[in-house]
Amino acid sequence: MNHSPTGLPLEGVRVVEFTHMVMGPTCGMILADLGAEVIKVEPPCGDKTRSLPGLGIGFFRSFNRNKKSVVLDIQTEEGLATAKELIADCDVLLENFRPGLMDKLGLGCDALRRMFPRLIYVSHKGFLPGPYEDRLALDEVVQNMAGLTYMTGPEGRPLRAGSSVNDIMGGMFGAIGVLAALRERERTGQGQEIQSALFENCCLLASQHMQQFQMTGEVPPPFPSRISAWSVYDTFTVAGGEQLFIGAVSDKQFATLCQVIDRPDLASDPGLATNAQRVAVRPALLRRLADTLQHQDLESMCARLQAAGLPYAKVVRPDELVNDEHLIASGGLVPMQTGDGDTTQVVLLPLLMGGRRPGVRSPLPRVGEHTEEILGAPHAA
């Protein structure tokens, strides 16, 4: 078991992780951040996620902190035997390989739980059991299958969400399942299989639109074409081409906004007195607001909206978050040493526990860095 004191809730829980990319590693990262000893099993050449280009370049650093790396070739007899010895000493196993691969290797749930009945076995897949279960899936595949690209893009132009939303969410649900299974094991003494899947995640994201259809009988329009419940809930272009989102979701907030931008004519217009009236003429109202806002300085406008207590947001790029004052001051962005000795800034779990943020406890592991520590000898390195 893990004897390094952390003072964290999952201290003493040992996890072995056979994962790559985002979904499975996210689950392992959450458990590791909460104090579990998470042992990442990598092939002799290392997890291929370490060397992804383009948009994948940040995957490994983002989702593999606080873990230990063991190199093990589970395609060999010796490596497989060693893997089973390691699993025997673990509470939880995580995997997110293609359907059937772990069974083929002799590391499937049924086989392992016959040997280790207390084991909690977590599979991260594209689909839960059903007609689709043998299909390979990616985040973008299920975003199309479950209506998310349709709802995000303009009509006729489906657009994926700009992050690995289902992969990350799938890892979260895997971790939630582990927490519940650990609690149940305290009562029963038995482990269990947990399955988390991309498609079902995305259907949950789309569930509000599914309910909208069932309640109205009308197909929900994509977000860019939606009928807003509020008259002012939009992004405007201000001076210098900068963009600013402003929300005014009540009659009082609309009146306040008119004061902030010095448009008393809009506040006193009887045809704009209520939100329902304003929604009825929303396109024309937004054009009138845009005419005024296009001349406003971004920072000055933000200061006035803040002072007035109105909802607003600059349109921010991810690179700008590296210097975000709130993210830094709240302890949500902290340094982590990488395997090559450099330092990077990483985003922590978005929660406080007892007034503290579960943080970075160790450098990002190098390939096989902990093989000897965990296995006692550099097996199959």
Short mmCIF file of C-alpha atoms in Angstrom, two decimals:
data_model
loop_
_atom_site.label_atom_id
_atom_site.label_comp_id
_atom_site.label_asym_id
_atom_site.label_seq_id
_atom_site.Cartn_x
_atom_site.Cartn_y
_atom_site.Cartn_z
CA MET A 1 0.00 0.00 0.00
CA ASN A 2 1.01 3.63 -0.29
CA HIS A 3 2.86 4.69 2.84
CA SER A 4 3.50 8.31 1.82
CA PRO A 5 1.35 10.44 4.14
CA THR A 6 -0.77 12.91 2.22
CA GLY A 7 -3.54 13.84 4.64
CA LEU A 8 -5.88 13.44 1.66
CA PRO A 9 -9.10 11.39 1.64
CA LEU A 10 -7.87 8.58 -0.65
CA GLU A 11 -4.59 8.03 1.15
CA GLY A 12 -3.94 4.27 1.30
CA VAL A 13 -5.91 3.49 -1.88
CA ARG A 14 -3.72 1.94 -4.57
CA VAL A 15 -4.66 2.27 -8.25
CA VAL A 16 -3.08 0.66 -11.30
CA GLU A 17 -3.73 2.49 -14.54
CA PHE A 18 -3.60 0.97 -18.05
CA THR A 19 -4.63 4.07 -19.98
CA HIS A 20 -3.65 6.60 -22.63
CA MET A 21 -4.97 9.80 -24.23
CA VAL A 22 -7.49 11.72 -22.02
CA MET A 23 -10.43 9.73 -20.63
CA GLY A 24 -8.69 7.11 -18.50
CA PRO A 25 -5.82 9.42 -17.46
CA THR A 26 -8.36 12.00 -16.25
CA CYS A 27 -9.91 9.41 -13.94
CA GLY A 28 -6.47 8.48 -12.62
CA MET A 29 -5.50 12.12 -12.12
CA ILE A 30 -8.60 12.84 -10.06
CA LEU A 31 -7.93 9.84 -7.81
CA ALA A 32 -4.23 10.79 -7.54
CA ASP A 33 -5.04 14.41 -6.67
CA LEU A 34 -7.32 13.11 -3.91
CA GLY A 35 -4.47 11.12 -2.39
CA ALA A 36 -4.50 7.68 -4.03
CA GLU A 37 -1.24 6.08 -5.12
CA VAL A 38 -1.76 5.82 -8.88
CA ILE A 39 0.65 3.60 -10.81
CA LYS A 40 0.63 4.27 -14.53
CA VAL A 41 1.70 1.23 -16.55
CA GLU A 42 3.45 2.25 -19.77
CA PRO A 43 4.84 0.14 -22.62
CA PRO A 44 8.63 0.02 -23.08
CA CYS A 45 8.51 2.94 -25.53
CA GLY A 46 6.36 5.00 -23.15
CA ASP A 47 2.76 6.18 -23.48
CA LYS A 48 2.37 7.49 -27.05
CA THR A 49 0.33 10.37 -25.63
CA ARG A 50 3.63 11.82 -24.38
CA SER A 51 4.63 12.71 -27.94
CA LEU A 52 1.38 13.78 -29.62
CA PRO A 53 1.66 16.86 -31.86
CA GLY A 54 -0.74 19.75 -32.46
CA LEU A 55 -3.81 19.99 -30.25
CA GLY A 56 -2.75 16.81 -28.44
CA ILE A 57 0.60 18.17 -27.29
CA GLY A 58 -0.71 19.14 -23.86
CA PHE A 59 -2.65 15.94 -23.09
CA PHE A 60 0.00 14.10 -21.11
CA ARG A 61 1.03 17.04 -18.96
CA SER A 62 -2.58 17.98 -18.26
CA PHE A 63 -3.87 14.60 -17.05
CA ASN A 64 -0.98 12.61 -15.57
CA ARG A 65 0.26 14.50 -12.52
CA ASN A 66 0.77 12.91 -9.09
CA LYS A 67 1.24 9.46 -10.68
CA LYS A 68 4.06 6.92 -10.69
CA SER A 69 5.29 5.43 -13.97
CA VAL A 70 6.10 1.74 -14.37
CA VAL A 71 7.33 0.26 -17.65
CA LEU A 72 5.86 -3.18 -18.33
CA ASP A 73 5.40 -5.07 -21.59
CA ILE A 74 2.07 -6.80 -21.01
CA GLN A 75 2.34 -8.36 -24.47
CA THR A 76 4.94 -10.77 -23.07
CA GLU A 77 4.41 -13.70 -20.70
CA GLU A 78 6.76 -12.26 -18.11
CA GLY A 79 5.23 -8.80 -18.31
CA LEU A 80 1.71 -10.19 -18.03
CA ALA A 81 2.63 -12.25 -14.96
CA THR A 82 4.20 -9.20 -13.35
CA ALA A 83 1.12 -7.12 -14.17
CA LYS A 84 -1.08 -9.63 -12.35
CA GLU A 85 1.21 -9.53 -9.32
CA LEU A 86 0.90 -5.75 -9.30
CA ILE A 87 -2.90 -5.87 -9.72
CA ALA A 88 -3.12 -8.27 -6.77
CA ASP A 89 -1.76 -5.49 -4.55
CA CYS A 90 -4.13 -2.80 -5.86
CA ASP A 91 -7.63 -1.67 -4.94
CA VAL A 92 -8.59 -0.24 -8.33
CA LEU A 93 -7.72 -0.93 -11.98
CA LEU A 94 -8.35 1.66 -14.69
CA GLU A 95 -8.30 0.93 -18.43
CA ASN A 96 -9.48 2.68 -21.59
CA PHE A 97 -8.26 0.51 -24.47
CA ARG A 98 -10.34 -0.62 -27.43
CA PRO A 99 -13.13 -3.12 -26.70
CA GLY A 100 -11.85 -6.66 -26.16
CA LEU A 101 -8.13 -5.87 -25.85
CA MET A 102 -7.85 -6.37 -22.08
CA ASP A 103 -9.84 -9.65 -22.35
CA LYS A 104 -7.50 -10.84 -25.11
CA LEU A 105 -4.50 -10.17 -22.85
CA GLY A 106 -6.06 -12.02 -19.93
CA LEU A 107 -6.59 -8.79 -18.02
CA GLY A 108 -10.34 -8.48 -18.52
CA CYS A 109 -12.70 -7.78 -15.66
CA ASP A 110 -14.20 -11.27 -15.33
CA ALA A 111 -10.83 -13.01 -15.25
CA LEU A 112 -9.26 -10.61 -12.78
CA ARG A 113 -12.22 -10.41 -10.41
CA ARG A 114 -12.29 -14.20 -10.15
CA MET A 115 -8.72 -13.94 -8.88
CA PHE A 116 -9.15 -10.71 -6.91
CA PRO A 117 -12.78 -10.35 -5.75
CA ARG A 118 -12.08 -7.07 -3.93
CA LEU A 119 -10.80 -5.40 -7.11
CA ILE A 120 -12.70 -2.40 -8.47
CA TYR A 121 -12.32 -2.58 -12.24
CA VAL A 122 -13.04 0.60 -14.24
CA SER A 123 -13.45 0.50 -18.02
CA HIS A 124 -13.65 3.74 -20.00
CA LYS A 125 -15.18 3.09 -23.42
CA GLY A 126 -16.99 4.74 -26.28
CA PHE A 127 -20.35 3.15 -25.40
CA LEU A 128 -21.99 1.24 -22.59
CA PRO A 129 -23.26 -2.28 -23.45
CA GLY A 130 -25.75 -2.23 -26.32
CA PRO A 131 -25.89 -2.16 -30.13
CA TYR A 132 -23.00 0.33 -30.38
CA GLU A 133 -20.66 -1.25 -27.83
CA ASP A 134 -18.13 -2.67 -30.31
CA ARG A 135 -17.75 0.59 -32.24
CA LEU A 136 -14.63 2.65 -31.79
CA ALA A 137 -15.37 6.17 -30.64
CA LEU A 138 -13.63 9.50 -30.22
CA ASP A 139 -14.89 12.62 -28.50
CA GLU A 140 -15.83 14.19 -31.82
CA VAL A 141 -17.60 11.02 -32.98
CA VAL A 142 -20.00 11.02 -30.03
CA GLN A 143 -20.46 14.78 -30.15
CA ASN A 144 -21.94 14.23 -33.60
CA MET A 145 -23.94 11.18 -32.51
CA ALA A 146 -25.49 12.87 -29.46
CA GLY A 147 -26.44 16.24 -30.90
CA LEU A 148 -23.69 18.39 -29.38
CA THR A 149 -22.12 19.49 -32.68
CA TYR A 150 -25.62 20.24 -34.01
CA MET A 151 -26.44 22.41 -30.99
CA THR A 152 -23.09 24.22 -30.96
CA GLY A 153 -22.67 25.31 -34.57
CA PRO A 154 -24.84 27.55 -36.77
CA GLU A 155 -27.61 25.84 -38.73
CA GLY A 156 -26.14 23.47 -41.28
CA ARG A 157 -22.63 23.85 -39.86
CA PRO A 158 -22.18 21.39 -36.96
CA LEU A 159 -19.28 22.37 -34.73
CA ARG A 160 -17.54 20.32 -32.02
CA ALA A 161 -17.01 21.84 -28.59
CA GLY A 162 -13.54 23.34 -28.32
CA SER A 163 -12.27 20.90 -25.69
CA SER A 164 -12.27 17.15 -24.97
CA VAL A 165 -15.49 17.55 -23.01
CA ASN A 166 -16.68 13.94 -23.15
CA ASP A 167 -13.25 12.43 -22.50
CA ILE A 168 -12.81 14.60 -19.40
CA MET A 169 -16.39 14.03 -18.27
CA GLY A 170 -15.98 10.27 -18.80
CA GLY A 171 -12.94 10.28 -16.54
CA MET A 172 -14.92 12.20 -13.93
CA PHE A 173 -17.73 9.65 -13.94
CA GLY A 174 -15.19 6.85 -13.70
CA ALA A 175 -13.76 8.51 -10.60
CA ILE A 176 -17.24 9.03 -9.12
CA GLY A 177 -17.91 5.33 -9.67
CA VAL A 178 -14.67 4.43 -7.88
CA LEU A 179 -15.60 6.53 -4.85
CA ALA A 180 -19.02 4.86 -4.65
CA ALA A 181 -17.53 1.37 -5.14
CA LEU A 182 -14.94 1.92 -2.39
CA ARG A 183 -17.75 2.91 -0.06
CA GLU A 184 -19.82 -0.15 -1.05
CA ARG A 185 -16.81 -2.44 -0.59
CA GLU A 186 -16.62 -1.33 3.03
CA ARG A 187 -20.05 -2.94 3.51
CA THR A 188 -19.78 -6.00 1.27
CA GLY A 189 -16.07 -6.76 1.08
CA GLN A 190 -16.50 -7.11 -2.69
CA GLY A 191 -15.24 -5.05 -5.60
CA GLN A 192 -17.20 -4.52 -8.80
CA GLU A 193 -16.97 -3.48 -12.43
CA ILE A 194 -17.56 0.17 -13.33
CA GLN A 195 -18.11 1.34 -16.90
CA SER A 196 -18.04 4.92 -18.12
CA ALA A 197 -18.66 5.86 -21.75
CA LEU A 198 -18.32 8.82 -24.11
CA PHE A 199 -21.68 8.49 -25.88
CA GLU A 200 -23.69 8.29 -22.68
CA ASN A 201 -21.79 11.32 -21.31
CA CYS A 202 -22.76 13.35 -24.34
CA CYS A 203 -26.39 12.24 -24.14
CA LEU A 204 -26.45 13.63 -20.59
CA LEU A 205 -25.08 16.92 -21.94
CA ALA A 206 -27.87 16.93 -24.52
CA SER A 207 -30.59 15.86 -22.07
CA GLN A 208 -31.95 19.39 -21.52
CA HIS A 209 -32.57 19.70 -25.26
CA MET A 210 -34.17 16.26 -25.36
CA GLN A 211 -36.56 17.37 -22.62
CA GLN A 212 -37.24 20.62 -24.48
CA PHE A 213 -38.38 18.60 -27.50
CA GLN A 214 -40.54 16.25 -25.41
CA MET A 215 -42.22 19.18 -23.68
CA THR A 216 -42.80 21.37 -26.76
CA GLY A 217 -42.85 18.93 -29.68
CA GLU A 218 -40.46 21.28 -31.48
CA VAL A 219 -36.91 20.47 -32.56
CA PRO A 220 -34.53 22.64 -30.51
CA PRO A 221 -32.63 25.04 -32.77
CA PRO A 222 -28.83 25.23 -32.57
CA PHE A 223 -27.57 27.73 -30.01
CA PRO A 224 -26.68 30.41 -32.57
CA SER A 225 -30.29 30.27 -33.81
CA ARG A 226 -32.02 29.82 -30.44
CA ILE A 227 -34.83 31.99 -29.20
CA SER A 228 -33.30 33.49 -26.10
CA ALA A 229 -35.28 33.72 -22.89
CA TRP A 230 -33.64 37.10 -22.29
CA SER A 231 -33.43 40.19 -24.44
CA VAL A 232 -29.80 41.06 -23.66
CA TYR A 233 -27.67 37.94 -23.47
CA ASP A 234 -25.12 38.28 -26.21
CA THR A 235 -21.58 39.11 -27.31
CA PHE A 236 -20.87 42.60 -28.63
CA THR A 237 -17.92 44.08 -30.50
CA VAL A 238 -16.47 47.12 -28.75
CA ALA A 239 -13.75 49.61 -29.70
CA GLY A 240 -10.63 48.10 -31.24
CA GLY A 241 -12.51 44.97 -32.36
CA GLU A 242 -12.50 43.49 -28.83
CA GLN A 243 -15.46 41.34 -27.82
CA LEU A 244 -17.56 41.50 -24.67
CA PHE A 245 -20.45 39.35 -23.46
CA ILE A 246 -23.17 41.22 -21.56
CA GLY A 247 -26.23 39.77 -19.86
CA ALA A 248 -29.23 41.72 -18.60
CA VAL A 249 -31.79 39.10 -17.57
CA SER A 250 -34.28 41.19 -15.62
CA ASP A 251 -36.10 44.50 -16.07
CA LYS A 252 -33.94 46.03 -13.34
CA GLN A 253 -30.73 44.86 -14.99
CA PHE A 254 -31.86 46.27 -18.35
CA ALA A 255 -32.51 49.65 -16.76
CA THR A 256 -29.10 49.53 -15.10
CA LEU A 257 -27.41 48.66 -18.39
CA CYS A 258 -29.09 51.64 -20.07
CA GLN A 259 -27.60 53.86 -17.36
CA VAL A 260 -24.14 52.34 -17.74
CA ILE A 261 -24.04 52.95 -21.51
CA ASP A 262 -25.88 56.30 -21.28
CA ARG A 263 -28.97 55.28 -23.24
CA PRO A 264 -31.87 56.78 -21.25
CA ASP A 265 -33.98 56.65 -24.44
CA LEU A 266 -33.96 52.85 -24.29
CA ALA A 267 -34.81 52.80 -20.58
CA SER A 268 -37.78 55.11 -21.07
CA ASP A 269 -39.16 53.44 -24.21
CA PRO A 270 -42.57 51.96 -23.25
CA GLY A 271 -42.13 49.29 -25.90
CA LEU A 272 -39.08 47.98 -23.99
CA ALA A 273 -40.53 48.05 -20.49
CA THR A 274 -40.63 44.28 -19.90
CA ASN A 275 -38.39 41.39 -20.79
CA ALA A 276 -41.17 39.81 -22.89
CA GLN A 277 -41.52 43.02 -24.91
CA ARG A 278 -37.79 43.25 -25.43
CA VAL A 279 -37.47 39.60 -26.50
CA ALA A 280 -40.18 40.23 -29.13
CA VAL A 281 -37.99 42.92 -30.73
CA ARG A 282 -34.65 41.42 -29.74
CA PRO A 283 -32.80 41.67 -33.10
CA ALA A 284 -33.59 45.37 -33.42
CA LEU A 285 -32.74 46.03 -29.77
CA LEU A 286 -29.38 44.27 -30.09
CA ARG A 287 -28.55 46.41 -33.15
CA ARG A 288 -29.27 49.58 -31.17
CA LEU A 289 -27.10 48.40 -28.29
CA ALA A 290 -24.32 47.37 -30.69
CA ASP A 291 -24.30 50.86 -32.25
CA THR A 292 -23.48 52.33 -28.85
CA LEU A 293 -21.14 49.62 -27.60
CA GLN A 294 -18.93 49.65 -30.71
CA HIS A 295 -17.45 52.94 -29.51
CA GLN A 296 -16.82 51.83 -25.91
CA ASP A 297 -13.37 51.01 -24.56
CA LEU A 298 -13.21 47.39 -23.34
CA GLU A 299 -11.51 47.95 -19.98
CA SER A 300 -13.59 51.01 -19.15
CA MET A 301 -16.77 49.14 -20.06
CA CYS A 302 -15.80 46.19 -17.89
CA ALA A 303 -15.13 48.47 -14.93
CA ARG A 304 -18.53 50.13 -15.27
CA LEU A 305 -20.38 46.83 -15.64
CA GLN A 306 -18.56 45.47 -12.59
CA ALA A 307 -19.45 48.53 -10.52
CA ALA A 308 -23.08 48.21 -11.60
CA GLY A 309 -23.23 44.51 -10.65
CA LEU A 310 -24.11 43.32 -14.14
CA PRO A 311 -23.02 39.96 -15.64
CA TYR A 312 -20.26 40.40 -18.23
CA ALA A 313 -17.22 38.62 -19.61
CA LYS A 314 -14.41 39.40 -21.97
CA VAL A 315 -14.00 36.80 -24.70
CA VAL A 316 -10.76 35.18 -23.50
CA ARG A 317 -8.35 32.81 -25.26
CA PRO A 318 -6.95 29.83 -23.29
CA ASP A 319 -3.40 31.25 -23.47
CA GLU A 320 -4.58 34.33 -21.57
CA LEU A 321 -5.65 32.16 -18.61
CA VAL A 322 -1.99 31.53 -17.77
CA ASN A 323 -2.02 35.06 -16.31
CA ASP A 324 -5.62 35.16 -15.02
CA GLU A 325 -5.58 36.95 -11.67
CA HIS A 326 -8.46 35.01 -10.15
CA LEU A 327 -7.24 31.59 -11.28
CA ILE A 328 -3.83 32.36 -9.76
CA ALA A 329 -5.11 33.99 -6.55
CA SER A 330 -7.60 31.19 -5.89
CA GLY A 331 -4.79 28.63 -6.06
CA GLY A 332 -6.13 26.98 -9.20
CA LEU A 333 -2.99 27.42 -11.34
CA VAL A 334 0.24 26.08 -9.89
CA PRO A 335 3.71 25.08 -11.09
CA MET A 336 4.60 21.47 -11.83
CA GLN A 337 8.02 20.12 -12.70
CA THR A 338 7.99 18.10 -15.92
CA GLY A 339 9.92 14.95 -16.65
CA ASP A 340 12.65 16.86 -18.48
CA GLY A 341 13.20 19.24 -15.57
CA ASP A 342 11.25 22.18 -16.99
CA THR A 343 8.34 23.79 -15.15
CA THR A 344 4.83 24.27 -16.46
CA GLN A 345 1.64 25.73 -14.99
CA VAL A 346 -1.22 23.28 -14.48
CA VAL A 347 -4.89 23.71 -13.61
CA LEU A 348 -6.00 21.94 -10.42
CA LEU A 349 -9.28 20.18 -9.73
CA PRO A 350 -12.04 22.81 -9.45
CA LEU A 351 -12.88 22.19 -5.80
CA LEU A 352 -11.95 23.12 -2.26
CA MET A 353 -11.77 20.45 0.45
CA GLY A 354 -11.55 21.74 3.99
CA GLY A 355 -10.43 25.08 2.66
CA ARG A 356 -7.59 23.74 0.49
CA ARG A 357 -7.10 22.78 -3.13
CA PRO A 358 -5.77 19.24 -3.77
CA GLY A 359 -2.50 20.12 -5.49
CA VAL A 360 0.65 18.86 -7.16
CA ARG A 361 2.66 16.56 -4.91
CA SER A 362 5.31 15.25 -7.29
CA PRO A 363 6.92 16.04 -10.66
CA LEU A 364 5.39 14.62 -13.82
CA PRO A 365 6.84 11.08 -13.98
CA ARG A 366 9.47 10.13 -16.51
CA VAL A 367 8.87 6.93 -18.50
CA GLY A 368 9.43 4.02 -16.11
CA GLU A 369 10.74 6.26 -13.34
CA HIS A 370 9.16 4.17 -10.59
CA THR A 371 9.55 0.69 -12.09
CA GLU A 372 12.15 -0.46 -9.58
CA GLU A 373 10.39 1.21 -6.64
CA ILE A 374 7.07 -0.51 -7.42
CA LEU A 375 8.19 -3.86 -8.81
CA GLY A 376 11.43 -4.28 -6.89
CA ALA A 377 13.45 -4.71 -10.09
CA PRO A 378 13.36 -3.20 -13.57
CA HIS A 379 11.06 -5.86 -15.09
CA ALA A 380 10.75 -5.87 -18.88
CA ALA A 381 12.04 -2.34 -19.22
#
